[in-house]
Coordinates of C-alpha atoms and ligand atoms in Angstrom, one line a residue:
M5 CA 38.9 39.7 -57.8
I6 CA 36.0 42.1 -58.0
Q7 CA 34.1 39.4 -59.9
R8 CA 34.8 36.9 -57.0
I9 CA 33.6 39.4 -54.4
A10 CA 30.3 39.7 -56.3
E11 CA 29.9 36.0 -56.5
L12 CA 30.5 35.6 -52.7
R13 CA 28.1 38.4 -51.9
D14 CA 25.3 36.8 -54.1
E15 CA 25.9 33.4 -52.7
A16 CA 25.7 34.7 -49.1
R17 CA 22.6 36.8 -49.8
A18 CA 20.7 33.8 -51.1
A19 CA 21.8 31.7 -48.1
I20 CA 20.7 34.4 -45.7
V21 CA 17.3 34.7 -47.2
A22 CA 16.9 30.9 -47.0
A23 CA 18.0 30.7 -43.4
T24 CA 15.1 29.6 -41.1
T25 CA 16.5 29.9 -37.6
T26 CA 18.8 32.4 -35.8
G27 CA 21.2 29.5 -35.3
E28 CA 21.5 28.9 -39.0
L29 CA 22.1 32.6 -39.5
E30 CA 24.9 32.6 -37.0
E31 CA 26.6 29.8 -38.9
L32 CA 26.3 31.8 -42.1
R33 CA 27.9 34.8 -40.4
V34 CA 30.9 32.7 -39.5
R35 CA 31.0 31.1 -42.9
Y36 CA 31.0 34.4 -44.9
L37 CA 32.3 37.0 -42.5
G38 CA 34.2 35.0 -39.9
R39 CA 37.9 35.2 -39.3
K40 CA 38.7 32.4 -41.8
A41 CA 36.2 33.4 -44.4
E42 CA 37.2 34.4 -47.9
L43 CA 35.7 38.0 -48.0
P44 CA 37.5 39.4 -45.0
N45 CA 40.7 37.8 -46.3
V46 CA 40.4 39.8 -49.5
L47 CA 40.4 43.0 -47.4
R48 CA 43.4 41.8 -45.4
G49 CA 45.3 40.9 -48.7
I50 CA 44.6 44.3 -50.4
A51 CA 48.2 45.5 -49.8
Q52 CA 49.5 42.7 -52.0
L53 CA 47.5 43.8 -55.0
P54 CA 48.8 46.1 -57.7
P55 CA 48.2 49.7 -56.6
E56 CA 45.6 50.5 -59.3
Q57 CA 43.4 47.6 -58.1
R58 CA 43.6 48.3 -54.4
G59 CA 41.0 51.1 -54.4
P60 CA 38.2 49.4 -56.4
T61 CA 38.7 46.0 -54.8
G62 CA 38.8 47.4 -51.3
K63 CA 35.6 49.4 -51.9
A64 CA 33.8 46.4 -53.4
A65 CA 34.8 44.1 -50.6
N66 CA 33.8 46.7 -47.9
Q67 CA 30.5 47.3 -49.5
A68 CA 29.8 43.6 -49.8
R69 CA 30.7 43.1 -46.2
Q70 CA 28.6 45.9 -44.9
A71 CA 25.7 44.8 -47.1
L72 CA 25.9 41.3 -45.7
E73 CA 26.2 42.5 -42.2
A74 CA 23.1 44.6 -42.6
Q75 CA 21.2 41.8 -44.2
I76 CA 22.1 39.4 -41.4
A77 CA 21.1 41.9 -38.8
Q78 CA 17.7 42.4 -40.4
R79 CA 17.0 38.8 -41.1
G80 CA 18.2 38.0 -37.5
E81 CA 15.6 40.4 -36.1
Q82 CA 12.9 38.8 -38.2
L83 CA 13.8 35.3 -37.2
A84 CA 14.2 36.1 -33.5
G85 CA 10.7 37.7 -33.6
D86 CA 9.2 34.6 -35.3
E87 CA 10.9 32.3 -32.8
L88 CA 9.7 34.3 -29.8
E89 CA 6.2 34.1 -31.2
D90 CA 6.4 30.3 -31.7
R91 CA 7.6 29.9 -28.2
L92 CA 4.9 32.0 -26.7
R93 CA 2.3 30.0 -28.7
D94 CA 3.8 26.7 -27.7
D95 CA 4.2 27.5 -24.0
A96 CA 0.7 29.0 -23.7
V97 CA -1.4 27.3 -21.0
D98 CA -5.1 27.2 -21.7
V99 CA -6.5 27.6 -18.2
T100 CA -10.0 26.8 -19.4
L101 CA -9.0 23.2 -20.3
P102 CA -10.3 20.5 -17.9
G103 CA -7.7 19.3 -15.4
S104 CA -5.9 15.9 -15.9
P105 CA -8.0 13.1 -14.7
A106 CA -7.3 12.1 -11.0
Q107 CA -4.5 9.5 -10.6
Q108 CA -5.7 6.1 -9.7
V109 CA -4.4 5.7 -6.2
G110 CA -5.6 2.1 -5.5
G111 CA -7.4 1.1 -2.4
L112 CA -7.1 -0.9 0.8
H113 CA -7.0 -4.6 0.6
L114 CA -10.1 -6.2 2.0
L115 CA -8.2 -7.8 4.8
T116 CA -6.8 -4.4 5.8
S117 CA -10.1 -2.6 5.7
T118 CA -11.7 -5.5 7.6
R119 CA -9.0 -5.4 10.3
R120 CA -9.4 -1.6 10.7
E121 CA -13.2 -2.0 10.9
I122 CA -12.8 -4.5 13.7
E123 CA -10.2 -2.4 15.4
D124 CA -12.5 0.6 15.3
V125 CA -15.3 -1.4 17.1
F126 CA -13.0 -2.4 19.9
L127 CA -11.4 1.0 20.2
G128 CA -14.9 2.3 20.7
L129 CA -15.5 -0.2 23.5
G130 CA -12.4 1.0 25.3
F131 CA -9.8 -1.6 24.2
K132 CA -6.4 -0.6 23.1
I133 CA -4.3 -2.1 20.3
A134 CA -1.0 -4.0 20.9
E135 CA 1.2 -5.9 18.5
G136 CA 3.7 -8.7 19.2
P137 CA 6.3 -10.9 17.6
E138 CA 5.4 -13.4 14.8
V139 CA 8.5 -15.4 15.7
E140 CA 7.7 -16.6 19.2
T141 CA 9.0 -18.9 21.8
V142 CA 7.4 -22.2 22.8
Y143 CA 7.0 -20.7 26.2
Y144 CA 4.7 -17.9 25.1
N145 CA 2.9 -19.8 22.3
F146 CA 2.2 -23.0 24.3
D147 CA 3.6 -23.4 27.8
A148 CA 2.3 -20.2 29.4
L149 CA -1.0 -20.9 27.7
N150 CA -1.5 -24.1 29.5
H151 CA -0.9 -26.4 26.6
A152 CA 0.0 -29.9 27.8
P153 CA 3.4 -31.1 26.5
T154 CA 1.5 -33.7 24.4
H155 CA -0.8 -31.1 22.8
P156 CA -1.2 -32.0 19.1
A157 CA -0.5 -28.4 18.0
R158 CA 3.0 -28.8 19.3
G159 CA 3.7 -31.5 16.7
L160 CA 6.0 -30.8 13.8
M161 CA 3.1 -31.6 11.5
D162 CA 1.1 -28.7 12.8
T163 CA 3.6 -26.0 13.5
F164 CA 6.5 -24.2 11.8
Y165 CA 9.5 -24.5 14.1
V166 CA 12.5 -22.3 13.8
S167 CA 14.4 -24.3 16.5
D168 CA 13.2 -26.5 19.4
E169 CA 12.3 -23.5 21.4
V170 CA 11.3 -21.0 18.7
L171 CA 8.4 -21.1 16.2
L172 CA 6.2 -19.0 14.1
R173 CA 3.3 -18.2 16.4
T174 CA 0.3 -20.4 15.7
H175 CA -2.1 -17.8 17.2
T176 CA -2.1 -14.3 18.6
S177 CA -2.8 -15.7 22.1
P178 CA 0.9 -15.5 23.2
M179 CA 0.3 -11.8 23.4
Q180 CA -2.1 -12.4 26.2
I181 CA 0.9 -13.2 28.4
R182 CA 3.1 -10.5 27.0
A183 CA 0.4 -7.8 27.4
M184 CA -0.1 -8.9 31.1
Q185 CA 3.6 -8.8 31.7
A186 CA 3.8 -5.3 30.3
E187 CA 0.9 -3.8 32.4
P188 CA -1.0 -4.6 35.6
P189 CA -4.8 -5.0 35.5
P190 CA -7.3 -3.6 34.5
L191 CA -6.3 -4.5 31.0
Y192 CA -8.4 -4.2 27.8
V193 CA -6.4 -5.0 24.7
I194 CA -6.8 -6.4 21.2
V195 CA -3.9 -7.8 19.2
P196 CA -4.1 -7.9 15.4
G197 CA -1.4 -9.9 13.6
R198 CA -0.2 -12.7 11.3
V199 CA -0.2 -16.3 12.5
Y200 CA 1.1 -19.5 10.9
R201 CA -0.1 -23.0 10.6
R202 CA 0.7 -26.0 8.4
D203 CA -2.7 -25.9 6.7
S204 CA -3.7 -25.3 3.1
D205 CA -7.1 -25.6 1.4
A206 CA -10.1 -23.4 0.4
T207 CA -10.6 -22.2 4.0
H208 CA -7.0 -22.4 5.3
T209 CA -3.8 -20.8 4.3
P210 CA -0.4 -21.4 6.0
Q211 CA -0.4 -17.7 7.0
F212 CA -3.5 -15.8 8.0
H213 CA -4.6 -13.1 10.4
Q214 CA -6.1 -13.1 13.8
I215 CA -7.3 -10.5 16.3
E216 CA -6.9 -11.5 19.9
G217 CA -8.9 -9.9 22.6
L218 CA -8.2 -9.8 26.3
A219 CA -10.1 -8.1 29.1
V220 CA -8.9 -8.5 32.7
D221 CA -10.5 -6.7 35.6
E222 CA -12.3 -7.4 38.8
D223 CA -15.7 -9.0 38.5
I224 CA -15.5 -10.0 34.8
T225 CA -18.0 -12.7 33.9
L226 CA -19.0 -14.7 30.9
S227 CA -21.9 -12.2 30.3
D228 CA -19.3 -9.4 29.9
L229 CA -17.8 -11.6 27.1
K230 CA -21.2 -12.2 25.6
G231 CA -22.2 -8.5 25.7
T232 CA -18.8 -7.4 24.2
L233 CA -19.1 -9.9 21.3
L234 CA -22.7 -9.0 20.7
A235 CA -21.7 -5.3 20.3
F236 CA -18.9 -6.5 17.9
A237 CA -21.3 -8.8 15.9
R238 CA -23.9 -6.0 15.5
A239 CA -21.3 -3.5 14.4
I240 CA -19.8 -5.8 11.8
F241 CA -22.8 -7.8 10.6
G242 CA -25.8 -5.6 11.3
P243 CA -27.9 -4.2 14.2
D244 CA -30.3 -7.2 14.3
R245 CA -27.7 -9.8 14.9
E246 CA -27.8 -12.1 17.9
V247 CA -24.9 -14.2 19.3
R248 CA -24.9 -17.6 21.0
L249 CA -22.2 -19.4 22.9
R250 CA -21.5 -23.1 22.4
P251 CA -19.4 -25.1 24.9
H252 CA -15.9 -25.8 23.5
F253 CA -12.4 -26.4 24.7
F254 CA -9.2 -24.3 24.6
P255 CA -6.3 -25.1 27.0
F256 CA -6.0 -21.5 28.2
T257 CA -9.7 -20.7 28.8
E258 CA -12.1 -22.2 31.2
P259 CA -14.9 -22.4 30.4
S260 CA -14.3 -22.2 26.7
V261 CA -17.0 -21.3 24.2
E262 CA -17.3 -21.0 20.4
V263 CA -19.3 -18.0 19.4
D264 CA -21.9 -17.9 16.6
V265 CA -23.6 -14.9 15.1
S266 CA -27.1 -15.2 13.6
C267 CA -27.0 -15.4 9.8
F268 CA -27.4 -12.0 8.2
N269 CA -28.3 -13.5 4.8
C270 CA -31.6 -15.3 5.5
K271 CA -34.6 -15.9 7.7
H272 CA -34.7 -19.3 9.4
G273 CA -32.1 -20.7 7.1
T274 CA -34.0 -20.2 3.9
L275 CA -34.0 -17.5 1.2
R276 CA -37.1 -15.8 -0.1
D277 CA -37.4 -18.4 -3.0
G278 CA -37.4 -21.2 -0.4
S279 CA -33.9 -22.4 -1.2
R280 CA -31.3 -23.2 1.5
C281 CA -29.2 -20.2 2.6
P282 CA -25.7 -20.6 1.1
V283 CA -24.0 -18.4 3.8
C284 CA -25.1 -20.4 6.9
K285 CA -25.9 -23.6 4.9
G286 CA -29.4 -23.5 6.5
T287 CA -28.1 -23.6 10.1
Q288 CA -29.1 -19.9 10.8
W289 CA -25.8 -19.5 12.6
L290 CA -22.3 -18.5 11.6
E291 CA -19.3 -19.5 13.7
I292 CA -17.2 -16.5 14.1
L293 CA -14.6 -17.1 16.9
G294 CA -13.3 -19.0 19.8
S295 CA -13.2 -17.5 23.3
G296 CA -13.6 -18.2 27.0
M297 CA -12.8 -17.1 30.5
V298 CA -9.0 -16.8 31.2
D299 CA -7.9 -20.0 32.9
P300 CA -6.4 -19.4 36.4
N301 CA -3.4 -21.5 35.3
V302 CA -2.6 -18.7 32.8
F303 CA -2.8 -16.0 35.4
A304 CA -0.4 -18.1 37.5
H305 CA 2.3 -17.3 34.9
V306 CA 1.8 -13.6 35.4
A307 CA 0.9 -13.5 39.1
E308 CA 4.0 -11.5 40.0
H309 CA 2.7 -8.8 37.5
G310 CA -0.4 -8.1 39.6
Y311 CA -2.6 -10.9 38.1
D312 CA -3.7 -12.7 41.3
P313 CA -6.3 -15.3 40.1
E314 CA -8.1 -14.9 43.4
R315 CA -8.7 -11.3 42.7
V316 CA -9.0 -10.8 38.9
Q317 CA -10.9 -12.5 36.1
G318 CA -10.8 -12.1 32.5
F319 CA -12.2 -13.2 29.1
A320 CA -10.2 -13.7 25.9
F321 CA -11.2 -14.3 22.3
G322 CA -9.5 -14.9 19.1
L323 CA -11.0 -14.3 15.7
G324 CA -9.8 -14.8 12.1
I325 CA -9.9 -11.7 10.0
E326 CA -10.1 -13.7 6.8
R327 CA -13.1 -15.6 8.2
I328 CA -14.9 -12.4 9.1
A329 CA -14.2 -10.9 5.7
M330 CA -15.3 -14.1 3.9
L331 CA -18.6 -14.3 5.8
K332 CA -19.4 -10.6 5.4
H333 CA -18.6 -10.4 1.7
A334 CA -19.5 -14.0 0.7
V335 CA -15.9 -14.7 -0.5
P336 CA -15.9 -18.4 -1.5
D337 CA -12.2 -19.2 -1.3
L338 CA -9.7 -17.8 1.2
R339 CA -6.9 -18.1 -1.3
L340 CA -8.5 -15.2 -3.3
F341 CA -7.1 -12.8 -0.7
Y342 CA -3.6 -13.7 -1.6
D343 CA -3.8 -14.3 -5.3
N344 CA -3.6 -10.5 -5.8
D345 CA -5.9 -10.5 -8.8
V346 CA -6.9 -6.8 -9.0
R347 CA -10.3 -7.8 -10.5
F348 CA -11.1 -9.5 -7.2
L349 CA -9.5 -6.8 -4.9
E350 CA -11.0 -3.9 -6.7
Q351 CA -14.5 -5.0 -5.8
F352 CA -13.8 -4.0 -2.2
A353 CA -11.4 -1.1 -2.6
Ligands
LIG423 N1 -6.1 -18.9 20.0 C1 -7.3 -19.7 19.7 C2 -7.1 -20.2 18.2 O1 -6.3 -19.7 17.5 C3 -8.5 -18.8 19.7 C4 -8.8 -18.3 21.1 C5 -8.3 -17.1 21.6 C6 -9.6 -19.1 22.0 C7 -8.6 -16.7 22.8 C8 -9.9 -18.6 23.2 C9 -9.4 -17.4 23.7 O2 -7.8 -21.1 17.9

């Protein structure tokens, strides 16, 4: 029995020396000194031994147990110390290291930044911003805007109808009516938003963005329109720009004009090397929007809201955000805005 005690003690000693973590050490304590371990059981079984063996066996077992307990305690302290040091080293923060590189946060889409740029110009001129429904009624989109019942835009080929009376708005102009219903004159408002048409090619997508402008007051004339658009053109395309008005037709303005801005890319239609300017195609002018003086027939629809055509006049304009962005940044194909190719978008972010 004493022989077996010595064997157990030596086996345990070797194992304790070899232990590399406090966890392992705890397992060894259970294995050699725990309730079910062999050595403590020897001590518990002493009474069954012949009397002359009880003394020496008990002594040997006790000594072995105490020696192992002491060894475990000592090794435990050592290992705990090592582990603490490891942890301190691993957790150390080197405050002199450079910080992590800034996260890429992306940027605004060119259409968003262009819209905001345009909005800023008109906010600066005293206009406020309103928004309206993209799903509109025929009344607001066409009837109240003086479109004859036979107007081609009303055709199914031109327009996305939800039902006979409801459609996706083909322009932001219905908001002229809604804005006037909401507030009496004087009114200075711009309306950014999505519009929908059954068109699809390099310069048309079925959905695109417009900004509507409407100014109604007493004594508003065409020259107020021209001055406002001149300020806009200079803010967006450069301080030397000029604008010109060309006669045009819209059902809801009279007179109606198309507005051109002088080309910002060339002098007299040619580049320095004598070649034709690709931006204005040699014409020296860029068409930027449609506009005109609000037709009295339109005011008739909102007369009960304070818009007496005998007393107030107004001008309205509608511009395409895509068109402005394409001109300003020489974007060749409108569809690039919607392909979501980051290599394209990043150039403007
Ligand atoms: N709504 C017209 C269009 O989409 C543009 C326009 C707006 C013309 C306001 C005149 C006045 O073509």
